PDB file of C-alpha atoms in Angstrom:
ATOM      1  CA  UNK C   1      71.316 104.386 106.551  1.00  0.00           C
ATOM      2  CA  UNK C   2      69.160 102.148 108.455  1.00  0.00           C
ATOM      3  CA  UNK C   3      69.301 102.632 113.090  1.00  0.00           C
ATOM      4  CA  UNK C   4      71.930  99.523 113.039  1.00  0.00           C
ATOM      5  CA  UNK C   5      73.727 100.832 110.438  1.00  0.00           C
ATOM      6  CA  UNK C   6      74.438 103.874 111.762  1.00  0.00           C
ATOM      7  CA  UNK C   7      74.771 102.272 115.798  1.00  0.00           C
ATOM      8  CA  UNK C   8      77.510 100.035 114.344  1.00  0.00           C
ATOM      9  CA  UNK C   9      79.052 103.447 112.924  1.00  0.00           C
ATOM     10  CA  UNK C  10      79.754 104.962 115.623  1.00  0.00           C
ATOM     11  CA  UNK C  11      80.560 102.454 117.889  1.00  0.00           C
ATOM     12  CA  UNK C  12      83.410 102.042 115.965  1.00  0.00           C
ATOM     13  CA  UNK C  13      84.351 106.242 116.204  1.00  0.00           C
ATOM     14  CA  UNK C  14      84.417 105.041 119.400  1.00  0.00           C
ATOM     15  CA  UNK C  15      86.484 102.164 119.453  1.00  0.00           C
ATOM     16  CA  UNK C  16      89.085 104.277 116.849  1.00  0.00           C
ATOM     17  CA  UNK C  17      88.878 107.406 119.780  1.00  0.00           C
ATOM     18  CA  UNK C  18      89.247 105.252 122.446  1.00  0.00           C
ATOM     19  CA  UNK C  19      92.338 103.014 120.261  1.00  0.00           C
ATOM     20  CA  UNK C  20      95.014 105.850 119.587  1.00  0.00           C
ATOM     21  CA  UNK C  21      96.279 102.235 117.893  1.00  0.00           C
ATOM     22  CA  UNK C  22      93.512 101.779 115.674  1.00  0.00           C
ATOM     23  CA  UNK C  23      93.096 102.539 111.506  1.00  0.00           C
ATOM     24  CA  UNK C  24      90.954 105.664 110.682  1.00  0.00           C
ATOM     25  CA  UNK C  25      87.282 104.607 109.655  1.00  0.00           C
ATOM     26  CA  UNK C  26      85.111 105.433 107.200  1.00  0.00           C
ATOM     27  CA  UNK C  27      82.051 106.876 107.925  1.00  0.00           C
ATOM     28  CA  UNK C  28      78.261 107.702 106.175  1.00  0.00           C
ATOM     29  CA  UNK C  29      77.595 111.752 106.163  1.00  0.00           C
ATOM     30  CA  UNK C  30      74.814 111.023 107.729  1.00  0.00           C
ATOM     31  CA  UNK C  31      75.602 109.725 111.050  1.00  0.00           C
ATOM     32  CA  UNK C  32      78.581 113.067 110.719  1.00  0.00           C
ATOM     33  CA  UNK C  33      75.532 115.262 109.986  1.00  0.00           C
ATOM     34  CA  UNK C  34      73.643 113.805 112.665  1.00  0.00           C
ATOM     35  CA  UNK C  35      76.019 114.119 115.201  1.00  0.00           C
ATOM     36  CA  UNK C  36      76.962 117.412 114.552  1.00  0.00           C
ATOM     37  CA  UNK C  37      73.615 118.903 114.761  1.00  0.00           C
ATOM     38  CA  UNK C  38      73.123 118.936 110.648  1.00  0.00           C
ATOM     39  CA  UNK C  39      76.435 121.029 110.415  1.00  0.00           C
ATOM     40  CA  UNK C  40      74.114 123.853 113.359  1.00  0.00           C
ATOM     41  CA  UNK C  41      75.918 127.210 113.497  1.00  0.00           C
ATOM     42  CA  UNK C  42      75.860 126.185 118.185  1.00  0.00           C
ATOM     43  CA  UNK C  43      78.327 123.859 117.088  1.00  0.00           C
ATOM     44  CA  UNK C  44      80.865 125.104 115.122  1.00  0.00           C
ATOM     45  CA  UNK C  45      83.737 126.301 116.158  1.00  0.00           C
ATOM     46  CA  UNK C  46      87.002 127.705 113.671  1.00  0.00           C
ATOM     47  CA  UNK C  47      86.462 128.319 110.250  1.00  0.00           C
ATOM     48  CA  UNK C  48      89.595 128.641 107.503  1.00  0.00           C
ATOM     49  CA  UNK C  49      90.263 128.689 103.889  1.00  0.00           C
ATOM     50  CA  UNK C  50      89.383 125.624 102.818  1.00  0.00           C
ATOM     51  CA  UNK C  51      86.735 124.215 105.847  1.00  0.00           C
ATOM     52  CA  UNK C  52      84.171 124.733 108.547  1.00  0.00           C
ATOM     53  CA  UNK C  53      85.106 122.841 111.531  1.00  0.00           C
ATOM     54  CA  UNK C  54      82.133 122.183 114.114  1.00  0.00           C
ATOM     55  CA  UNK C  55      82.220 120.293 117.014  1.00  0.00           C
ATOM     56  CA  UNK C  56      80.557 116.796 116.724  1.00  0.00           C
ATOM     57  CA  UNK C  57      79.171 114.606 120.309  1.00  0.00           C
ATOM     58  CA  UNK C  58      79.149 111.597 120.294  1.00  0.00           C
ATOM     59  CA  UNK C  59      76.021 108.962 122.932  1.00  0.00           C
ATOM     60  CA  UNK C  60      78.555 108.565 124.861  1.00  0.00           C
ATOM     61  CA  UNK C  61      79.051 112.520 125.569  1.00  0.00           C
ATOM     62  CA  UNK C  62      82.721 112.411 124.067  1.00  0.00           C
ATOM     63  CA  UNK C  63      83.154 114.896 121.841  1.00  0.00           C
ATOM     64  CA  UNK C  64      84.770 114.813 118.040  1.00  0.00           C
ATOM     65  CA  UNK C  65      85.896 117.586 115.574  1.00  0.00           C
ATOM     66  CA  UNK C  66      84.032 117.306 112.014  1.00  0.00           C
ATOM     67  CA  UNK C  67      85.879 119.619 109.792  1.00  0.00           C
ATOM     68  CA  UNK C  68      83.526 119.579 106.520  1.00  0.00           C
ATOM     69  CA  UNK C  69      85.419 120.547 103.410  1.00  0.00           C
ATOM     70  CA  UNK C  70      83.665 123.535 101.167  1.00  0.00           C
ATOM     71  CA  UNK C  71      82.095 122.986  98.092  1.00  0.00           C
ATOM     72  CA  UNK C  72      83.595 125.267  96.188  1.00  0.00           C
ATOM     73  CA  UNK C  73      86.951 124.280  95.825  1.00  0.00           C
ATOM     74  CA  UNK C  74      87.106 120.960  93.299  1.00  0.00           C
ATOM     75  CA  UNK C  75      89.192 118.402  94.769  1.00  0.00           C
ATOM     76  CA  UNK C  76      90.103 115.288  92.999  1.00  0.00           C
ATOM     77  CA  UNK C  77      88.954 111.500  94.387  1.00  0.00           C
ATOM     78  CA  UNK C  78      93.365 111.550  93.723  1.00  0.00           C
ATOM     79  CA  UNK C  79      94.539 114.118  95.497  1.00  0.00           C
ATOM     80  CA  UNK C  80      91.768 113.810  98.683  1.00  0.00           C
ATOM     81  CA  UNK C  81      92.548 110.204  98.309  1.00  0.00           C
ATOM     82  CA  UNK C  82      96.113 110.583  99.205  1.00  0.00           C
ATOM     83  CA  UNK C  83      95.648 113.554 102.084  1.00  0.00           C
ATOM     84  CA  UNK C  84      93.239 110.712 103.875  1.00  0.00           C
ATOM     85  CA  UNK C  85      96.687 108.104 103.650  1.00  0.00           C
ATOM     86  CA  UNK C  86      99.139 110.970 104.602  1.00  0.00           C
ATOM     87  CA  UNK C  87      97.071 112.007 107.683  1.00  0.00           C
ATOM     88  CA  UNK C  88      95.918 107.590 108.660  1.00  0.00           C
ATOM     89  CA  UNK C  89      99.989 106.707 108.446  1.00  0.00           C
ATOM     90  CA  UNK C  90     100.952 110.155 110.890  1.00  0.00           C
ATOM     91  CA  UNK C  91     100.379 109.115 114.824  1.00  0.00           C
ATOM     92  CA  UNK C  92     102.347 111.204 117.616  1.00  0.00           C
ATOM     93  CA  UNK C  93     102.164 113.079 120.774  1.00  0.00           C
ATOM     94  CA  UNK C  94     101.738 116.049 119.574  1.00  0.00           C
ATOM     95  CA  UNK C  95     100.304 115.788 116.355  1.00  0.00           C
ATOM     96  CA  UNK C  96      96.024 115.576 116.003  1.00  0.00           C
ATOM     97  CA  UNK C  97      94.478 112.577 115.750  1.00  0.00           C
ATOM     98  CA  UNK C  98      93.037 111.622 113.121  1.00  0.00           C
ATOM     99  CA  UNK C  99      89.729 109.955 112.965  1.00  0.00           C
ATOM    100  CA  UNK C 100      87.728 109.000 109.728  1.00  0.00           C
ATOM    101  CA  UNK C 101      87.045 110.289 107.166  1.00  0.00           C
ATOM    102  CA  UNK C 102      84.176 110.906 103.996  1.00  0.00           C
ATOM    103  CA  UNK C 103      83.409 111.350 100.385  1.00  0.00           C
ATOM    104  CA  UNK C 104      80.242 111.061  99.388  1.00  0.00           C
ATOM    105  CA  UNK C 105      78.342 111.639  96.753  1.00  0.00           C
ATOM    106  CA  UNK C 106      74.456 112.300  96.532  1.00  0.00           C
ATOM    107  CA  UNK C 107      71.519 114.093  94.400  1.00  0.00           C
ATOM    108  CA  UNK C 108      70.194 117.127  95.049  1.00  0.00           C
ATOM    109  CA  UNK C 109      67.566 118.355  93.453  1.00  0.00           C
ATOM    110  CA  UNK C 110      68.332 121.844  92.812  1.00  0.00           C
ATOM    111  CA  UNK C 111      66.934 124.889  90.789  1.00  0.00           C
ATOM    112  CA  UNK C 112      68.543 125.477  87.837  1.00  0.00           C
ATOM    113  CA  UNK C 113      67.614 128.153  85.149  1.00  0.00           C
ATOM    114  CA  UNK C 114      63.714 128.048  86.350  1.00  0.00           C
ATOM    115  CA  UNK C 115      63.785 124.066  87.017  1.00  0.00           C
ATOM    116  CA  UNK C 116      64.505 121.966  90.045  1.00  0.00           C
ATOM    117  CA  UNK C 117      66.944 119.866  88.640  1.00  0.00           C
ATOM    118  CA  UNK C 118      69.180 116.333  89.910  1.00  0.00           C
ATOM    119  CA  UNK C 119      72.485 117.824  90.189  1.00  0.00           C
ATOM    120  CA  UNK C 120      75.904 115.663  92.485  1.00  0.00           C
ATOM    121  CA  UNK C 121      76.790 117.209  95.233  1.00  0.00           C
ATOM    122  CA  UNK C 122      80.003 116.010  97.048  1.00  0.00           C
ATOM    123  CA  UNK C 123      80.797 115.914 100.591  1.00  0.00           C
ATOM    124  CA  UNK C 124      84.104 115.343 101.523  1.00  0.00           C
ATOM    125  CA  UNK C 125      84.306 115.669 105.132  1.00  0.00           C
ATOM    126  CA  UNK C 126      87.763 114.847 107.618  1.00  0.00           C
ATOM    127  CA  UNK C 127      87.064 113.630 111.811  1.00  0.00           C
ATOM    128  CA  UNK C 128      89.575 114.516 114.441  1.00  0.00           C
ATOM    129  CA  UNK C 129      89.795 114.045 118.108  1.00  0.00           C
ATOM    130  CA  UNK C 130      88.890 116.928 119.597  1.00  0.00           C
ATOM    131  CA  UNK C 131      91.541 119.458 121.699  1.00  0.00           C
ATOM    132  CA  UNK C 132      88.614 120.799 124.853  1.00  0.00           C
ATOM    133  CA  UNK C 133      91.700 123.394 125.493  1.00  0.00           C
ATOM    134  CA  UNK C 134      91.813 125.968 121.828  1.00  0.00           C
ATOM    135  CA  UNK C 135      94.382 126.655 119.230  1.00  0.00           C
ATOM    136  CA  UNK C 136      97.901 128.430 120.459  1.00  0.00           C
ATOM    137  CA  UNK C 137      96.871 131.654 119.039  1.00  0.00           C
ATOM    138  CA  UNK C 138      94.228 131.778 121.509  1.00  0.00           C
ATOM    139  CA  UNK C 139      97.623 132.090 124.155  1.00  0.00           C
ATOM    140  CA  UNK C 140      99.234 134.803 122.231  1.00  0.00           C
ATOM    141  CA  UNK C 141      97.156 137.293 121.029  1.00  0.00           C
ATOM    142  CA  UNK C 142      98.086 140.907 123.392  1.00  0.00           C
ATOM    143  CA  UNK C 143      93.950 140.743 123.370  1.00  0.00           C
ATOM    144  CA  UNK C 144      93.926 137.241 125.813  1.00  0.00           C
ATOM    145  CA  UNK C 145      92.546 137.609 129.318  1.00  0.00           C
ATOM    146  CA  UNK C 146      94.063 136.706 132.342  1.00  0.00           C
ATOM    147  CA  UNK C 147      93.191 133.528 132.584  1.00  0.00           C
ATOM    148  CA  UNK C 148      94.748 132.527 129.452  1.00  0.00           C
ATOM    149  CA  UNK C 149      98.525 133.785 130.569  1.00  0.00           C
ATOM    150  CA  UNK C 150     100.884 131.298 130.475  1.00  0.00           C
ATOM    151  CA  UNK C 151     103.997 130.880 133.127  1.00  0.00           C
ATOM    152  CA  UNK C 152     107.092 129.986 130.910  1.00  0.00           C
ATOM    153  CA  UNK C 153     107.296 126.587 131.468  1.00  0.00           C
ATOM    154  CA  UNK C 154     104.067 125.831 129.897  1.00  0.00           C
ATOM    155  CA  UNK C 155     105.866 128.158 126.892  1.00  0.00           C
ATOM    156  CA  UNK C 156     108.552 126.246 127.060  1.00  0.00           C
ATOM    157  CA  UNK C 157     106.365 122.775 126.300  1.00  0.00           C
ATOM    158  CA  UNK C 158     104.654 123.922 124.560  1.00  0.00           C
ATOM    159  CA  UNK C 159     107.643 125.406 121.814  1.00  0.00           C
ATOM    160  CA  UNK C 160     108.318 121.603 122.655  1.00  0.00           C
ATOM    161  CA  UNK C 161     105.776 119.449 122.062  1.00  0.00           C
ATOM    162  CA  UNK C 162     106.066 121.535 118.026  1.00  0.00           C
ATOM    163  CA  UNK C 163     109.348 120.980 117.887  1.00  0.00           C
ATOM    164  CA  UNK C 164     109.277 117.279 118.548  1.00  0.00           C
ATOM    165  CA  UNK C 165     106.075 116.726 116.333  1.00  0.00           C
ATOM    166  CA  UNK C 166     107.273 118.948 113.203  1.00  0.00           C
ATOM    167  CA  UNK C 167     110.682 116.731 113.695  1.00  0.00           C
ATOM    168  CA  UNK C 168     108.208 113.635 112.975  1.00  0.00           C
ATOM    169  CA  UNK C 169     106.408 115.493 110.343  1.00  0.00           C
ATOM    170  CA  UNK C 170     110.393 116.000 108.772  1.00  0.00           C
ATOM    171  CA  UNK C 171     110.897 111.980 109.184  1.00  0.00           C
ATOM    172  CA  UNK C 172     107.809 111.379 107.824  1.00  0.00           C
ATOM    173  CA  UNK C 173     109.132 112.909 104.513  1.00  0.00           C
ATOM    174  CA  UNK C 174     105.789 116.224 105.672  1.00  0.00           C
ATOM    175  CA  UNK C 175     106.097 119.224 105.465  1.00  0.00           C
ATOM    176  CA  UNK C 176     103.367 121.376 106.832  1.00  0.00           C
ATOM    177  CA  UNK C 177     103.400 124.507 105.331  1.00  0.00           C
ATOM    178  CA  UNK C 178     100.424 126.213 106.851  1.00  0.00           C
ATOM    179  CA  UNK C 179     102.074 125.641 110.423  1.00  0.00           C
ATOM    180  CA  UNK C 180     100.592 129.181 112.666  1.00  0.00           C
ATOM    181  CA  UNK C 181      99.188 129.343 115.356  1.00  0.00           C
ATOM    182  CA  UNK C 182      95.456 128.819 114.880  1.00  0.00           C
ATOM    183  CA  UNK C 183      96.785 125.563 113.667  1.00  0.00           C
ATOM    184  CA  UNK C 184      97.922 124.342 116.991  1.00  0.00           C
ATOM    185  CA  UNK C 185      95.484 123.093 119.142  1.00  0.00           C
ATOM    186  CA  UNK C 186      96.279 122.093 122.860  1.00  0.00           C
ATOM    187  CA  UNK C 187      94.792 119.088 124.425  1.00  0.00           C
ATOM    188  CA  UNK C 188      93.295 119.064 128.793  1.00  0.00           C
ATOM    189  CA  UNK C 189      96.811 119.259 129.686  1.00  0.00           C
ATOM    190  CA  UNK C 190      98.057 121.663 127.519  1.00  0.00           C
ATOM    191  CA  UNK C 191     100.032 119.501 125.323  1.00  0.00           C
ATOM    192  CA  UNK C 192     100.176 120.985 121.793  1.00  0.00           C
ATOM    193  CA  UNK C 193      98.915 119.395 118.708  1.00  0.00           C
ATOM    194  CA  UNK C 194      99.622 120.289 115.394  1.00  0.00           C
ATOM    195  CA  UNK C 195      97.094 120.461 113.013  1.00  0.00           C
ATOM    196  CA  UNK C 196      95.074 121.185 109.181  1.00  0.00           C
ATOM    197  CA  UNK C 197      97.631 119.343 107.339  1.00  0.00           C
ATOM    198  CA  UNK C 198      95.490 120.224 104.335  1.00  0.00           C
ATOM    199  CA  UNK C 199      98.651 122.452 102.464  1.00  0.00           C
ATOM    200  CA  UNK C 200     100.956 119.959 102.854  1.00  0.00           C
ATOM    201  CA  UNK C 201     103.250 118.329 101.386  1.00  0.00           C
ATOM    202  CA  UNK C 202     105.124 114.962 101.240  1.00  0.00           C
ATOM    203  CA  UNK C 203     108.000 113.936  99.259  1.00  0.00           C
ATOM    204  CA  UNK C 204     109.544 111.306  97.569  1.00  0.00           C
ATOM    205  CA  UNK C 205     112.446 109.311  98.450  1.00  0.00           C
ATOM    206  CA  UNK C 206     114.575 111.242  95.952  1.00  0.00           C
ATOM    207  CA  UNK C 207     113.060 114.587  96.743  1.00  0.00           C
ATOM    208  CA  UNK C 208     115.305 117.215  99.171  1.00  0.00           C
ATOM    209  CA  UNK C 209     113.001 119.547  99.726  1.00  0.00           C
ATOM    210  CA  UNK C 210     109.452 120.643  98.404  1.00  0.00           C
ATOM    211  CA  UNK C 211     109.395 123.380  95.655  1.00  0.00           C
ATOM    212  CA  UNK C 212     105.827 125.898  94.916  1.00  0.00           C
ATOM    213  CA  UNK C 213     104.418 127.716  92.494  1.00  0.00           C
ATOM    214  CA  UNK C 214     104.153 130.694  95.947  1.00  0.00           C
ATOM    215  CA  UNK C 215     105.896 131.963  98.781  1.00  0.00           C
ATOM    216  CA  UNK C 216     102.157 130.652 100.923  1.00  0.00           C
ATOM    217  CA  UNK C 217     104.651 128.691 103.114  1.00  0.00           C
ATOM    218  CA  UNK C 218     107.081 131.265 104.237  1.00  0.00           C
ATOM    219  CA  UNK C 219     104.621 134.217 105.123  1.00  0.00           C
ATOM    220  CA  UNK C 220     103.063 131.530 107.078  1.00  0.00           C
ATOM    221  CA  UNK C 221     105.682 130.624 108.572  1.00  0.00           C
ATOM    222  CA  UNK C 222     107.341 134.595 109.033  1.00  0.00           C
ATOM    223  CA  UNK C 223     104.154 135.080 110.675  1.00  0.00           C
ATOM    224  CA  UNK C 224     103.885 132.210 113.146  1.00  0.00           C
ATOM    225  CA  UNK C 225     106.969 133.010 114.252  1.00  0.00           C
ATOM    226  CA  UNK C 226     106.676 137.032 114.473  1.00  0.00           C
ATOM    227  CA  UNK C 227     102.980 136.052 116.969  1.00  0.00           C
ATOM    228  CA  UNK C 228     105.719 133.313 118.861  1.00  0.00           C
ATOM    229  CA  UNK C 229     108.308 135.933 119.647  1.00  0.00           C
ATOM    230  CA  UNK C 230     106.072 139.075 118.856  1.00  0.00           C
ATOM    231  CA  UNK C 231     109.335 140.544 116.010  1.00  0.00           C
ATOM    232  CA  UNK C 232     110.006 139.116 112.449  1.00  0.00           C
ATOM    233  CA  UNK C 233     112.531 137.833 111.709  1.00  0.00           C
ATOM    234  CA  UNK C 234     114.263 139.352 108.720  1.00  0.00           C
ATOM    235  CA  UNK C 235     115.632 137.802 106.187  1.00  0.00           C
TER     236      UNK C 235
END
């Protein structure tokens, strides 16, 4: 991409970041690589089962979060498109704002059978607003220092915000089956933002419940409840 092309894409990302009503934009891999220091360890801020999250610093000094999905997971184009569409439609004060996405295939020389061959490497990334106060899990840990201990009023506002965010998602017919303290991020004002819709399920109009082939969602929900209250609620 030319310098002029990257500058225009950076300007588009800055615009989306500043305008909460703006739609997410398609971002080139080269730009996301550039703002994350080529996905350097120094800028990695989190890692999960599906990908790693990096701090992306824009020329203006503003910060975004870039999630790079692991290549080892084969994700069909239609599934990625469905996820992007789902994320783009979620706009609420208690959900992390989706800023942009990338889906590119590059041909890269790689060793194979004693030779170097051209191989297709697929890059899929998601860009979100950056939450400076970390995740809720940091404040619930028994090892948290005094600076991380919250007042009851803050606890109440966080719980209330999570409930409002989940209620909004359900109104959009979206079930977040990976809801846990690590996926509740906090902004500068300690307002909770629900994140990571990698395991979300969108219901059709005729469905009243989500049916999955495993109990992952139930287990994660139990862990979330246990993390907040310290005890597991029996079935």
